[in-house]
mmCIF file of C-alpha atoms and ligand atoms in Angstrom:
data_model
loop_
_atom_site.group_PDB
_atom_site.id
_atom_site.type_symbol
_atom_site.label_atom_id
_atom_site.label_comp_id
_atom_site.label_asym_id
_atom_site.label_seq_id
_atom_site.Cartn_x
_atom_site.Cartn_y
_atom_site.Cartn_z
ATOM 1 C CA MET A 2 11.247 -22.556 15.406
ATOM 2 C CA GLU A 3 10.653 -19.022 14.313
ATOM 3 C CA LEU A 4 7.324 -18.456 12.744
ATOM 4 C CA THR A 5 7.327 -17.136 9.172
ATOM 5 C CA PHE A 6 4.810 -14.858 7.893
ATOM 6 C CA GLY A 7 3.435 -14.114 4.132
ATOM 7 C CA ASP A 8 3.957 -10.258 3.154
ATOM 8 C CA VAL A 9 0.303 -9.153 4.237
ATOM 9 C CA GLN A 10 -0.073 -11.859 6.888
ATOM 10 C CA GLU A 11 2.606 -10.351 8.988
ATOM 11 C CA THR A 12 0.678 -6.964 9.152
ATOM 12 C CA ALA A 13 -1.792 -9.064 11.988
ATOM 13 C CA LEU A 14 1.076 -8.502 14.097
ATOM 14 C CA ILE A 15 0.728 -4.817 14.341
ATOM 15 C CA PRO A 16 -2.818 -4.909 15.804
ATOM 16 C CA LEU A 17 -1.568 -7.599 18.112
ATOM 17 C CA ALA A 18 1.365 -5.884 19.369
ATOM 18 C CA ILE A 19 -0.844 -2.480 19.805
ATOM 19 C CA LYS A 20 -3.630 -4.272 21.813
ATOM 20 C CA ALA A 21 -1.323 -6.226 23.994
ATOM 21 C CA SER A 22 0.435 -2.721 24.982
ATOM 22 C CA GLU A 23 -2.452 -1.157 25.642
ATOM 23 C CA THR A 24 -3.952 -3.381 27.608
ATOM 24 C CA SER A 25 -0.928 -3.490 29.825
ATOM 25 C CA ARG A 26 -1.209 0.282 30.348
ATOM 26 C CA ALA A 27 -2.847 2.136 33.369
ATOM 27 C CA ASN A 28 -6.387 3.319 32.270
ATOM 28 C CA ALA A 29 -6.187 0.986 28.842
ATOM 29 C CA ARG A 30 -8.750 2.066 26.612
ATOM 30 C CA ILE A 31 -9.123 -1.325 25.081
ATOM 31 C CA VAL A 32 -8.424 -4.325 27.225
ATOM 32 C CA ASP A 33 -7.651 -7.584 25.061
ATOM 33 C CA PRO A 34 -5.945 -10.251 27.253
ATOM 34 C CA MET A 35 -5.848 -12.720 24.562
ATOM 35 C CA ALA A 36 -3.684 -10.466 22.472
ATOM 36 C CA LYS A 37 -0.962 -10.674 25.161
ATOM 37 C CA GLN A 38 -1.072 -14.049 25.569
ATOM 38 C CA ILE A 39 -0.945 -14.768 21.880
ATOM 39 C CA ILE A 40 2.476 -13.070 21.819
ATOM 40 C CA GLU A 41 3.850 -15.170 24.768
ATOM 41 C CA VAL A 42 2.615 -18.334 23.258
ATOM 42 C CA LEU A 43 3.876 -17.632 19.491
ATOM 43 C CA GLY A 44 7.362 -16.197 20.892
ATOM 44 C CA VAL A 45 7.162 -13.492 18.406
ATOM 45 C CA ASP A 46 8.985 -10.052 18.821
ATOM 46 C CA VAL A 47 6.396 -7.701 18.214
ATOM 47 C CA SER A 48 8.299 -4.422 19.716
ATOM 48 C CA LYS A 49 8.886 -2.510 16.502
ATOM 49 C CA TYR A 50 5.089 -2.750 15.617
ATOM 50 C CA ASP A 51 4.078 -0.332 17.947
ATOM 51 C CA PRO A 52 4.860 3.215 16.855
ATOM 52 C CA PHE A 53 2.657 6.195 18.437
ATOM 53 C CA LEU A 54 0.492 7.156 15.381
ATOM 54 C CA SER A 55 -0.321 3.482 14.428
ATOM 55 C CA HIS A 56 -1.052 2.537 18.008
ATOM 56 C CA GLU A 57 -3.446 5.448 18.347
ATOM 57 C CA GLY A 58 -5.243 4.683 14.999
ATOM 58 C CA VAL A 59 -5.557 0.791 16.141
ATOM 59 C CA VAL A 60 -6.996 1.886 19.271
ATOM 60 C CA ALA A 61 -9.746 4.168 17.738
ATOM 61 C CA ARG A 62 -10.580 1.723 15.010
ATOM 62 C CA THR A 63 -10.986 -1.072 17.586
ATOM 63 C CA ILE A 64 -13.538 0.882 19.758
ATOM 64 C CA MET A 65 -15.276 2.198 16.585
ATOM 65 C CA TYR A 66 -15.715 -1.155 14.865
ATOM 66 C CA ARG A 67 -17.024 -2.493 18.440
ATOM 67 C CA LYS A 68 -19.585 0.189 18.449
ATOM 68 C CA GLU A 69 -20.930 -0.292 14.969
ATOM 69 C CA LEU A 70 -20.662 -3.919 15.199
ATOM 70 C CA GLN A 71 -22.712 -3.883 18.468
ATOM 71 C CA ASN A 72 -25.207 -1.646 17.238
ATOM 72 C CA LEU A 73 -25.829 -4.099 14.205
ATOM 73 C CA ILE A 74 -26.013 -6.984 16.656
ATOM 74 C CA ASP A 75 -28.335 -5.091 18.848
ATOM 75 C CA LYS A 76 -30.508 -4.632 15.544
ATOM 76 C CA TYR A 77 -29.834 -8.406 14.375
ATOM 77 C CA PRO A 78 -29.447 -10.387 17.185
ATOM 78 C CA ASP A 79 -28.941 -13.729 15.556
ATOM 79 C CA ALA A 80 -27.065 -12.710 12.672
ATOM 80 C CA LEU A 81 -24.061 -14.550 11.074
ATOM 81 C CA CYS A 82 -21.025 -12.585 11.551
ATOM 82 C CA ILE A 83 -17.877 -13.057 9.671
ATOM 83 C CA ASN A 84 -14.423 -11.741 10.574
ATOM 84 C CA LEU A 85 -13.071 -11.757 7.308
ATOM 85 C CA GLY A 86 -9.183 -11.337 7.199
ATOM 86 C CA CYS A 87 -9.444 -11.983 11.124
ATOM 87 C CA GLY A 88 -5.661 -12.375 12.014
ATOM 88 C CA PHE A 89 -5.676 -12.769 15.608
ATOM 89 C CA ASP A 90 -8.533 -10.307 16.587
ATOM 90 C CA ASP A 91 -10.679 -11.825 19.425
ATOM 91 C CA LYS A 92 -13.707 -9.567 18.452
ATOM 92 C CA PHE A 93 -16.292 -12.325 19.150
ATOM 93 C CA SER A 94 -15.545 -12.280 23.162
ATOM 94 C CA GLN A 95 -16.111 -8.438 22.865
ATOM 95 C CA VAL A 96 -19.784 -8.409 21.276
ATOM 96 C CA ASP A 97 -20.833 -12.157 21.583
ATOM 97 C CA ASN A 98 -24.492 -11.697 22.930
ATOM 98 C CA GLY A 99 -25.120 -15.429 23.314
ATOM 99 C CA GLN A 100 -26.935 -15.949 20.081
ATOM 100 C CA ILE A 101 -24.767 -14.791 17.135
ATOM 101 C CA THR A 102 -23.177 -17.219 15.076
ATOM 102 C CA TRP A 103 -19.496 -16.063 14.332
ATOM 103 C CA PHE A 104 -16.810 -17.279 11.552
ATOM 104 C CA ASP A 105 -13.208 -16.423 11.807
ATOM 105 C CA VAL A 106 -11.876 -16.174 8.275
ATOM 106 C CA ASP A 107 -8.470 -16.074 7.023
ATOM 107 C CA LEU A 108 -5.765 -17.610 4.517
ATOM 108 C CA PRO A 109 -4.993 -21.101 4.954
ATOM 109 C CA ASP A 110 -1.513 -20.306 6.775
ATOM 110 C CA GLN A 111 -2.881 -17.823 8.857
ATOM 111 C CA ILE A 112 -5.743 -19.647 10.306
ATOM 112 C CA GLU A 113 -2.969 -22.465 10.706
ATOM 113 C CA LYS A 114 -1.032 -20.048 13.149
ATOM 114 C CA ARG A 115 -4.271 -18.806 14.668
ATOM 115 C CA ARG A 116 -5.276 -22.462 15.555
ATOM 116 C CA LYS A 117 -2.140 -22.656 17.899
ATOM 117 C CA VAL A 118 -3.725 -20.233 20.263
ATOM 118 C CA TYR A 119 -7.331 -20.448 19.768
ATOM 119 C CA SER A 120 -9.898 -23.139 19.792
ATOM 120 C CA ASP A 121 -13.297 -23.271 18.114
ATOM 121 C CA ARG A 122 -16.060 -22.091 20.860
ATOM 122 C CA ALA A 123 -19.504 -22.504 20.641
ATOM 123 C CA ARG A 124 -20.971 -20.625 17.717
ATOM 124 C CA CYS A 125 -17.327 -19.277 16.867
ATOM 125 C CA THR A 126 -15.423 -21.383 14.367
ATOM 126 C CA MET A 127 -12.278 -20.826 12.344
ATOM 127 C CA LEU A 128 -12.625 -21.290 8.891
ATOM 128 C CA ALA A 129 -9.596 -20.937 6.042
ATOM 129 C CA GLY A 130 -10.727 -19.139 2.867
ATOM 130 C CA SER A 131 -9.872 -16.158 0.806
ATOM 131 C CA ALA A 132 -11.717 -12.774 0.520
ATOM 132 C CA LEU A 133 -10.827 -13.133 -3.159
ATOM 133 C CA ASP A 134 -12.782 -16.314 -3.828
ATOM 134 C CA SER A 135 -16.034 -17.792 -2.477
ATOM 135 C CA ASP A 136 -15.169 -21.467 -1.823
ATOM 136 C CA TRP A 137 -15.534 -21.070 1.753
ATOM 137 C CA THR A 138 -18.793 -19.593 1.837
ATOM 138 C CA THR A 139 -20.457 -22.921 0.755
ATOM 139 C CA GLN A 140 -19.110 -24.177 4.440
ATOM 140 C CA LEU A 141 -21.795 -21.454 6.226
ATOM 141 C CA PRO A 142 -24.947 -21.847 7.437
ATOM 142 C CA LYS A 143 -27.885 -19.705 5.863
ATOM 143 C CA HIS A 144 -28.706 -16.447 7.831
ATOM 144 C CA ASP A 145 -31.178 -13.702 7.143
ATOM 145 C CA MET A 146 -28.817 -11.093 8.185
ATOM 146 C CA ASN A 147 -24.858 -11.526 7.502
ATOM 147 C CA ILE A 148 -22.504 -8.971 9.018
ATOM 148 C CA ILE A 149 -18.962 -9.061 7.287
ATOM 149 C CA VAL A 150 -16.244 -7.544 9.354
ATOM 150 C CA MET A 151 -12.766 -6.192 7.342
ATOM 151 C CA GLU A 152 -10.531 -4.390 9.558
ATOM 152 C CA GLY A 153 -7.265 -3.778 7.889
ATOM 153 C CA VAL A 154 -7.612 -6.062 5.185
ATOM 154 C CA LEU A 155 -9.202 -3.965 2.010
ATOM 155 C CA GLU A 156 -6.145 -1.657 2.368
ATOM 156 C CA TYR A 157 -4.001 -4.368 0.940
ATOM 157 C CA PHE A 158 -5.893 -5.295 -1.988
ATOM 158 C CA THR A 159 -5.618 -3.680 -5.806
ATOM 159 C CA LYS A 160 -8.964 -2.011 -7.053
ATOM 160 C CA ASP A 161 -9.631 -4.976 -9.186
ATOM 161 C CA GLN A 162 -9.324 -7.048 -5.944
ATOM 162 C CA VAL A 163 -11.600 -4.857 -3.896
ATOM 163 C CA LYS A 164 -14.010 -5.332 -6.646
ATOM 164 C CA LYS A 165 -13.798 -8.964 -6.779
ATOM 165 C CA CYS A 166 -14.359 -9.046 -2.863
ATOM 166 C CA ILE A 167 -17.424 -6.859 -2.728
ATOM 167 C CA ASN A 168 -18.847 -8.456 -5.792
ATOM 168 C CA MET A 169 -18.223 -12.144 -4.301
ATOM 169 C CA LEU A 170 -19.929 -10.739 -0.941
ATOM 170 C CA CYS A 171 -22.993 -9.598 -2.573
ATOM 171 C CA ASP A 172 -23.268 -12.677 -5.109
ATOM 172 C CA ASN A 173 -22.841 -15.125 -1.849
ATOM 173 C CA PHE A 174 -24.884 -12.947 1.085
ATOM 174 C CA GLU A 175 -28.244 -12.232 0.043
ATOM 175 C CA HIS A 176 -28.479 -9.260 2.875
ATOM 176 C CA GLY A 177 -25.605 -8.091 4.586
ATOM 177 C CA TYR A 178 -23.770 -5.188 5.961
ATOM 178 C CA LEU A 179 -19.503 -4.551 5.468
ATOM 179 C CA LEU A 180 -17.753 -2.864 7.824
ATOM 180 C CA ALA A 181 -14.512 -1.884 5.848
ATOM 181 C CA GLU A 182 -11.434 0.018 6.662
ATOM 182 C CA LEU A 183 -10.638 2.525 3.996
ATOM 183 C CA HIS A 184 -7.564 4.499 3.164
ATOM 184 C CA SER A 185 -6.740 7.227 1.505
ATOM 185 C CA PRO A 186 -4.657 7.751 -2.308
ATOM 186 C CA PHE A 187 -2.070 9.584 -0.125
ATOM 187 C CA LEU A 188 -1.183 6.573 1.838
ATOM 188 C CA GLU A 189 -1.367 4.231 -1.470
ATOM 189 C CA LYS A 190 1.440 6.376 -2.720
ATOM 190 C CA ASN A 191 3.067 6.866 0.528
ATOM 191 C CA GLY A 192 2.599 3.758 2.174
ATOM 192 C CA ARG A 193 6.261 2.906 2.223
ATOM 193 C CA HIS A 194 6.636 5.462 5.106
ATOM 194 C CA HIS A 195 3.842 4.067 6.859
ATOM 195 C CA ASP A 196 5.119 3.931 10.789
ATOM 196 C CA ALA A 197 4.527 0.258 11.355
ATOM 197 C CA VAL A 198 3.681 -1.369 7.865
ATOM 198 C CA LYS A 199 7.316 -0.199 6.817
ATOM 199 C CA TYR A 200 8.666 -2.925 8.774
ATOM 200 C CA THR A 201 6.953 -5.697 6.819
ATOM 201 C CA ASN A 202 6.920 -6.504 3.321
ATOM 202 C CA ALA A 203 3.098 -5.571 2.441
ATOM 203 C CA SER A 204 2.512 -2.790 0.439
ATOM 204 C CA PHE A 205 -1.036 -0.682 0.265
ATOM 205 C CA GLY A 206 -3.465 -0.930 -2.454
ATOM 206 C CA TRP A 207 -6.243 1.077 -3.906
ATOM 207 C CA GLY A 208 -6.612 4.155 -1.703
ATOM 208 C CA THR A 209 -10.278 6.081 -1.976
ATOM 209 C CA LYS A 210 -11.243 9.467 -1.269
ATOM 210 C CA SER A 211 -14.757 8.254 -0.263
ATOM 211 C CA GLY A 212 -16.817 5.088 -0.020
ATOM 212 C CA ARG A 213 -18.878 6.087 -2.775
ATOM 213 C CA GLU A 214 -16.169 4.972 -5.175
ATOM 214 C CA TYR A 215 -16.578 1.592 -3.819
ATOM 215 C CA LEU A 216 -20.820 1.981 -5.199
ATOM 216 C CA GLU A 217 -19.243 2.257 -8.836
ATOM 217 C CA LEU A 218 -17.870 -1.141 -8.279
ATOM 218 C CA GLU A 219 -20.571 -2.664 -6.780
ATOM 219 C CA PRO A 220 -24.119 -0.997 -7.501
ATOM 220 C CA ARG A 221 -25.988 -3.530 -5.169
ATOM 221 C CA MET A 222 -24.113 -1.851 -2.253
ATOM 222 C CA SER A 223 -25.039 1.346 -0.395
ATOM 223 C CA LEU A 224 -22.825 3.411 1.525
ATOM 224 C CA ILE A 225 -24.532 3.953 5.408
ATOM 225 C CA SER A 226 -21.757 5.619 6.938
ATOM 226 C CA GLU A 227 -17.990 6.516 6.756
ATOM 227 C CA THR A 228 -15.978 8.028 9.761
ATOM 228 C CA SER A 229 -12.547 8.913 10.023
ATOM 229 C CA TYR A 230 -10.184 7.604 12.591
ATOM 230 C CA ASN A 231 -9.711 11.253 13.328
ATOM 231 C CA GLU A 232 -13.095 11.285 15.274
ATOM 232 C CA GLU A 233 -11.598 9.037 17.914
ATOM 233 C CA MET A 234 -7.963 9.786 17.891
ATOM 234 C CA LYS A 235 -8.435 13.432 18.358
ATOM 235 C CA LYS A 236 -9.961 12.593 21.997
ATOM 236 C CA TYR A 237 -6.963 11.279 23.436
ATOM 237 C CA SER A 238 -4.100 13.158 22.730
ATOM 238 C CA ILE A 239 -2.794 16.647 21.456
ATOM 239 C CA ARG A 240 -0.503 14.689 18.613
ATOM 240 C CA GLY A 241 -3.955 13.409 17.803
ATOM 241 C CA LYS A 242 -5.923 16.566 17.775
ATOM 242 C CA LEU A 243 -3.000 18.014 15.742
ATOM 243 C CA PHE A 244 -3.107 15.058 13.264
ATOM 244 C CA ALA A 245 -6.891 15.376 12.761
ATOM 245 C CA ILE A 246 -6.324 19.170 11.778
ATOM 246 C CA LEU A 247 -3.224 18.945 9.661
ATOM 247 C CA GLY A 248 -4.108 15.270 8.278
ATOM 248 C CA LYS A 249 -7.751 15.734 8.031
ATOM 249 C CA ASN A 250 -8.275 13.590 4.656
ATOM 250 C CA LEU A 251 -5.179 11.140 5.382
ATOM 251 C CA ASN A 252 -6.781 9.112 8.257
ATOM 252 C CA ASN A 253 -8.135 5.682 7.348
ATOM 253 C CA ARG A 254 -11.743 5.671 7.578
ATOM 254 C CA LEU A 255 -14.332 2.918 8.729
ATOM 255 C CA ALA A 256 -17.306 2.629 6.383
ATOM 256 C CA VAL A 257 -20.450 0.875 6.903
ATOM 257 C CA PHE A 258 -22.315 -0.579 3.626
ATOM 258 C CA GLN A 259 -25.311 -2.469 3.214
ATOM 259 C CA TRP A 260 -27.152 -4.339 0.608
HETATM 260 C C1 LIG B 161 -3.671 -6.028 9.193
HETATM 261 S S1 LIG B 161 -4.118 -7.787 9.565
HETATM 262 C C2 LIG B 161 -5.567 -7.336 10.457
HETATM 263 C C3 LIG B 161 -6.033 -8.784 10.956
HETATM 264 C C4 LIG B 161 -7.116 -8.419 11.913
HETATM 265 N N1 LIG B 161 -8.664 -8.124 11.138
HETATM 266 C C5 LIG B 161 -7.036 -7.512 12.987
HETATM 267 O O1 LIG B 161 -7.447 -6.217 12.864
HETATM 268 O O2 LIG B 161 -6.465 -7.887 13.896
HETATM 269 C C6 LIG B 161 -4.587 -8.342 7.937
HETATM 270 C C7 LIG B 161 -5.099 -9.667 7.634
HETATM 271 O O3 LIG B 161 -5.790 -9.844 6.165
HETATM 272 C C8 LIG B 161 -5.295 -11.304 6.159
HETATM 273 N N2 LIG B 161 -5.845 -11.464 4.353
HETATM 274 C C9 LIG B 161 -4.919 -10.868 3.469
HETATM 275 N N3 LIG B 161 -5.378 -11.043 2.254
HETATM 276 C C10 LIG B 161 -6.448 -11.792 2.587
HETATM 277 C C11 LIG B 161 -7.618 -12.443 1.798
HETATM 278 N N4 LIG B 161 -7.358 -12.528 0.489
HETATM 279 N N5 LIG B 161 -8.280 -13.103 2.412
HETATM 280 C C12 LIG B 161 -8.594 -13.386 3.751
HETATM 281 N N6 LIG B 161 -7.596 -12.627 4.763
HETATM 282 C C13 LIG B 161 -6.524 -12.128 4.193
HETATM 283 C C14 LIG B 161 -3.990 -11.319 6.480
HETATM 284 O O4 LIG B 161 -3.876 -12.756 6.430
HETATM 285 C C15 LIG B 161 -3.908 -10.968 7.967
HETATM 286 O O5 LIG B 161 -4.467 -11.506 8.681
#
């Protein structure tokens, strides 16, 4: 039977398709054997979700998130890490140091699909929950340091929802870092032309020019760094270089917040 996805849930097929296709390339910049396997097991046709700019963006963000996450895990080797809005991502395998405790959290229907292709592993557990409420957080063990990864999730939230989410994180985790993907007001207005998201029913939410706009919604957070995906994308192709010049402020950014 064909799988049906909710509007935002379907966007998880975009990074999945891109990670699988990059993995099959000669000189792949990221290697994700699980992505290929998941597509086979779920039997989904993901061919339309892999256009050039999205492909390069997802490769860039995967590399950038992994580096940031590895740096934080080196600093806090027994942190609690939460991949909030995990979709089908397998980041745990890429950064596991044998000590971290990891939770993959997503909406209940998405976790149900994830369970078709993943099992819970030692120190890596799936949990149904929403970034917009705190019910699921009561099931987590207490750790001194909490690292929350949100890759391609906040982009779909309204400003009120972003506020709700980041207030919830600060209320429920005493100390933490948030790795967040931010997008521009341009994309908020023109998202229907996005080369991959246009094939889904999802629409972009609140876009920002700077991660500092988050601090007005959650003063307990400070902004540690903010880097455009252009910085990674421009290393690999002429088109990536051109986009970094012409679309200087248009690309998504990885922002790291601390509280
Ligand atoms: C573009 S996908 C990104 C998936 C994954 N982070 C990745 O990079 O491969 C967006 C994900 O956010 C999840 N999501 C949307 N709203 C959510 C919410 N309120 N709480 C938790 N997850 C949510 C969707 O179900 C989907 O899996």
